[in-house]
Coordinates of C-alpha atoms in Angstrom, one line a residue:
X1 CA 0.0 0.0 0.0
X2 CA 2.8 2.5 1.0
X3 CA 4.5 2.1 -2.4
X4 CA 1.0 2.1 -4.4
X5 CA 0.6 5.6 -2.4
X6 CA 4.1 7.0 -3.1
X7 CA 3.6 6.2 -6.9
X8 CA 0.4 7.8 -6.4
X9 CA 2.1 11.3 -5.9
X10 CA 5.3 10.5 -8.2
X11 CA 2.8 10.2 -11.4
X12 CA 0.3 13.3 -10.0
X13 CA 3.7 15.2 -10.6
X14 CA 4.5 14.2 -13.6
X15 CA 0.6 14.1 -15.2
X16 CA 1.0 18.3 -14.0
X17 CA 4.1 18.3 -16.6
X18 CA 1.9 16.7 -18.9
X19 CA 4.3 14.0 -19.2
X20 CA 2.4 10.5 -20.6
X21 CA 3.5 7.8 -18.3
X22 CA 0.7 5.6 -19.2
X23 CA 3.4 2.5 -20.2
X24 CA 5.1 2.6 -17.0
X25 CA 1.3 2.6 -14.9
X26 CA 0.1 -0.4 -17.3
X27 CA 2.9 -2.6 -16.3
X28 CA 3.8 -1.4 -12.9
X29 CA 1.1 0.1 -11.2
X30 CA -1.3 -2.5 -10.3
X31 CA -3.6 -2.3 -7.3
X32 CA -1.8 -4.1 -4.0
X33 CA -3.0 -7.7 -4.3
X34 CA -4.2 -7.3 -0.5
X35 CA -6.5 -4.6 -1.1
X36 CA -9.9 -4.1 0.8
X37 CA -12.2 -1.5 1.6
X38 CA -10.1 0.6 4.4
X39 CA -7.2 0.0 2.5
X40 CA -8.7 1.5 -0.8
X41 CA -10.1 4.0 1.4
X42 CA -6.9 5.3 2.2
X43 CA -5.7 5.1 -1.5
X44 CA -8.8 6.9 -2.5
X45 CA -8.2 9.5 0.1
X46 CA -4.8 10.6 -1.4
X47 CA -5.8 10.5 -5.4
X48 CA -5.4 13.0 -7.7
X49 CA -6.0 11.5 -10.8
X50 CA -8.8 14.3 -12.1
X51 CA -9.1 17.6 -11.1
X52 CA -11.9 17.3 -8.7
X53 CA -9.2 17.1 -5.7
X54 CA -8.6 20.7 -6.6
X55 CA -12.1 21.3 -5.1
X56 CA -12.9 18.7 -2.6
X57 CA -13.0 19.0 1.5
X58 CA -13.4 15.3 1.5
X59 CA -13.3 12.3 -0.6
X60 CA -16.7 10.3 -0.1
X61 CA -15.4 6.4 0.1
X62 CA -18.6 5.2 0.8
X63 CA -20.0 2.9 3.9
X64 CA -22.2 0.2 4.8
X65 CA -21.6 -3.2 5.2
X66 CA -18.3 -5.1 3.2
X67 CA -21.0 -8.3 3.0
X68 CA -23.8 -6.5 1.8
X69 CA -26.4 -8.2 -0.1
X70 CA -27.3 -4.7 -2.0
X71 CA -24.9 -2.1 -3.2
X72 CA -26.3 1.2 -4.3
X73 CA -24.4 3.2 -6.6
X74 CA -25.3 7.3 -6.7
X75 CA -24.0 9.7 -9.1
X76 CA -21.7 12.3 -7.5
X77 CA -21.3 13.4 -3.7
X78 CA -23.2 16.9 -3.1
X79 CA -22.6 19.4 -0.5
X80 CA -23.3 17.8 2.4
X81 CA -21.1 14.6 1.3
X82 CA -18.1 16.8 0.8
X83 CA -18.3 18.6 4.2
X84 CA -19.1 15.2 6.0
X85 CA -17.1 12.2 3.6
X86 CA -20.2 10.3 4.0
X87 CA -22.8 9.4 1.0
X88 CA -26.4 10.3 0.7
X89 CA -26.6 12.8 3.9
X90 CA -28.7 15.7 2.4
X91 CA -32.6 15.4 1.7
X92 CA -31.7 13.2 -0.9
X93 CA -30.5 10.3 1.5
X94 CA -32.5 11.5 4.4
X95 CA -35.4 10.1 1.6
X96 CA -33.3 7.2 0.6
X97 CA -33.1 5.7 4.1
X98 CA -36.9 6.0 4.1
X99 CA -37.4 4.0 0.9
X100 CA -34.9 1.7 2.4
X101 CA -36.4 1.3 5.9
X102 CA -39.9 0.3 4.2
X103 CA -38.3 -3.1 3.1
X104 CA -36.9 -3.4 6.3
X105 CA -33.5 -2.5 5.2
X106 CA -31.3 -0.2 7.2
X107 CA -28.3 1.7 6.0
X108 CA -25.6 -0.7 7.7
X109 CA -27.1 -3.6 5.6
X110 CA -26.1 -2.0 2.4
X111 CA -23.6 0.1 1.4
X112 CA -23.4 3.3 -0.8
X113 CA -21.0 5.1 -3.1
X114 CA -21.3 7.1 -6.0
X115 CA -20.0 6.8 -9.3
X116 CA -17.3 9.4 -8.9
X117 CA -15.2 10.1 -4.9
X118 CA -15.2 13.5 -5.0
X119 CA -17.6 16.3 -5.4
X120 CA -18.0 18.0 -8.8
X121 CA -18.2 21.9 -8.4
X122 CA -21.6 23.8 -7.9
X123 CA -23.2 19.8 -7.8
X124 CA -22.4 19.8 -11.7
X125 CA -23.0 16.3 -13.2
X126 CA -19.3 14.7 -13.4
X127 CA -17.5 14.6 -16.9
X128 CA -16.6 11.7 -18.8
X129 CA -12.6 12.1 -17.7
X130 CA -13.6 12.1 -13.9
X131 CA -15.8 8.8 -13.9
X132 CA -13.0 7.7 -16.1
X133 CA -10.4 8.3 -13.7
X134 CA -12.5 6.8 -10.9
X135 CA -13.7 3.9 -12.6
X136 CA -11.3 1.5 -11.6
X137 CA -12.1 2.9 -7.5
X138 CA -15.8 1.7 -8.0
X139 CA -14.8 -1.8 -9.7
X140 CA -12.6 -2.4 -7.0
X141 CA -15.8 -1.8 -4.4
X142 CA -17.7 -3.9 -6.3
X143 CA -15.5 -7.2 -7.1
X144 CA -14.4 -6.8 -2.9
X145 CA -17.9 -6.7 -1.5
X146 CA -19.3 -8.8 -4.5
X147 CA -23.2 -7.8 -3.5
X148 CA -26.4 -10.0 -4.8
X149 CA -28.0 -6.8 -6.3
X150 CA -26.7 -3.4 -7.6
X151 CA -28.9 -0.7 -7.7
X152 CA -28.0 2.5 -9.7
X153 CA -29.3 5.5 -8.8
X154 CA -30.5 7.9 -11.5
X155 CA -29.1 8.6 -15.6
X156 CA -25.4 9.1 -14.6
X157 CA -24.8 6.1 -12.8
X158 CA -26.9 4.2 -15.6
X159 CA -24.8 5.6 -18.2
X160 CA -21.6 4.5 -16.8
X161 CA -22.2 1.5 -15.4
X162 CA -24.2 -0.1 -18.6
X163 CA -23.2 2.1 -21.2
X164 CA -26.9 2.4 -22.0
X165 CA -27.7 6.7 -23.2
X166 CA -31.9 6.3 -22.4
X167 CA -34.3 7.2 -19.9
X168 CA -34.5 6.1 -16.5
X169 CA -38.1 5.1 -17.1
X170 CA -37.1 2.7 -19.9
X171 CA -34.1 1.2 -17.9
X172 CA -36.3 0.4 -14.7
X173 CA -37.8 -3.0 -14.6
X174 CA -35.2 -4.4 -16.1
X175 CA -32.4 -7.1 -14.9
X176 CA -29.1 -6.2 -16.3
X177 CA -25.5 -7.9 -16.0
X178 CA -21.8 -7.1 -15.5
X179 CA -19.9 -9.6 -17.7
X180 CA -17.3 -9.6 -15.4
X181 CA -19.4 -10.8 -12.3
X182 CA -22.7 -11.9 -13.5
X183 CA -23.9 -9.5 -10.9
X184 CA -27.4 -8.5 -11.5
X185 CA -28.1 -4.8 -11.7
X186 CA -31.2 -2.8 -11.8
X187 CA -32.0 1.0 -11.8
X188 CA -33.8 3.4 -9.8
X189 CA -34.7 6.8 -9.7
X190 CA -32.7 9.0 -8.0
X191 CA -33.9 10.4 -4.5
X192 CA -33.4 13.8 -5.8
X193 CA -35.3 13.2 -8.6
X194 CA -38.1 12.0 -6.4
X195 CA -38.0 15.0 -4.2
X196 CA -38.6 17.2 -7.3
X197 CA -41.1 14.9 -9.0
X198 CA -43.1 13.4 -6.2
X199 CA -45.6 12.0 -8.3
X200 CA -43.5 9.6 -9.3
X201 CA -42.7 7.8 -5.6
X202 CA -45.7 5.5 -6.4
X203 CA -43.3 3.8 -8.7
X204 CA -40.6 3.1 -5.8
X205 CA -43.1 0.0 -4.8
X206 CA -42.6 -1.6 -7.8
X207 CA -39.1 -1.1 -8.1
X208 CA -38.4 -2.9 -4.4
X209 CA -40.5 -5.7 -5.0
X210 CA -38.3 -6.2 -8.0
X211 CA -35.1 -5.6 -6.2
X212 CA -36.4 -8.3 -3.2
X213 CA -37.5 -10.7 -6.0
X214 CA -34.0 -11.1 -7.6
X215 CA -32.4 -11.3 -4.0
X216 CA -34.3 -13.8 -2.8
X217 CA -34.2 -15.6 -5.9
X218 CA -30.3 -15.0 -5.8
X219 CA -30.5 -16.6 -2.2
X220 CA -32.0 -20.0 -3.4

């Protein structure tokens, strides 16, 4: 870990130079082979692979539980995640835990990150060179905690993670895959989303009883 962090800050100088490394990284900069979540924590804590560290107060990890059956994925910290390093902590996740608690599921039984660590300025959506560059952050998450359901959270998250440019209202429903895995994945609405279209909560039912149905069919 020390010498993943220490090339960390050698190749942050020499991507300021503008100096393409990217042969050296590809054949010597591999994630430690004892990585897990604290430890990737602490990597995450010290990146500067996009410009978003410029900005941040805090990275936002993530938490929950490493053996979660359900791992939500968000799109971007906001405010309130910056200034605290936690996920979902605004009205947003305030409405998040509600949807969660009426399945019975509490926030320690899951856990939560977003598609990108760090907050985007003025709560912009993140570019495509920031999710890049934090990609290989949220992969990580997934292949350690290796949950029996994602859930992605709103168009950005959607868009990354199945390279699918439609509608959340077309995606939802649906059981998608991660070759890598075979992990299923569905989509949601975002919170926020929900808080300016309230109309639309009805449809959170349907989209847990669809999320239970594949766990408990995962379970058998």
């Amino acid at each position: 870990e020390k010498r993943y962090l220490k090339l960390s800050k050698i190749f942050d100088y020499f991507s300021e130079m503008e100096i393409d490394i990217s042969w050296y990284k590809k054949n010597n900069f591999s994630q430690p082979a004892n990585t897990n979540l604290q430890t990737l924590n602490t990597i995450i804590k010290n990146c500067k692979k996009c410009k978003l560290h410029k900005t941040r107060i805090n990275t936002v990890f993530g938490e929950g539980s490493a053996n979660a059956k359900v791992m939500i994925i968000g799109e971007a910290p906001g405010k309130d995640e910056d200034i605290s390093g936690k996920p979902f902590v605004g009205r947003a996740g305030k409405l998040l835990t509600e949807i969660l608690s009426s399945i019975n599921l509490e926030r320690n039984d899951i856990f939560i990150t977003n598609t990108v660590k760090c907050r985007p300025p003025e709560n912009r959506n993140p570019h495509d060179d920031e999710i890049k560059s934090c990609s290989g952050y949220l992969d990580e998450q997934i292949k350690l905690i290796n949950p029996k359901v994602i859930v992605l959270l709103g168009k950005i998250a959607a868009n990354r993670i199945l390279n699918i440019d439609e509608p959340i209202s077309n995606l939802r429903g649906k059981k998608y895959f991660i070759k890598e895995n075979n992990i299923p994945i569905i989509v949601f609405y975002h919170p926020a989303y929900l808080l300016r279209s309230p109309l639309q909560k009805s449809k959170v039912w349907e989209d847990l009883k669809f999320m239970d149905n594949i766990i408990t069919n995962h379970d058998c």
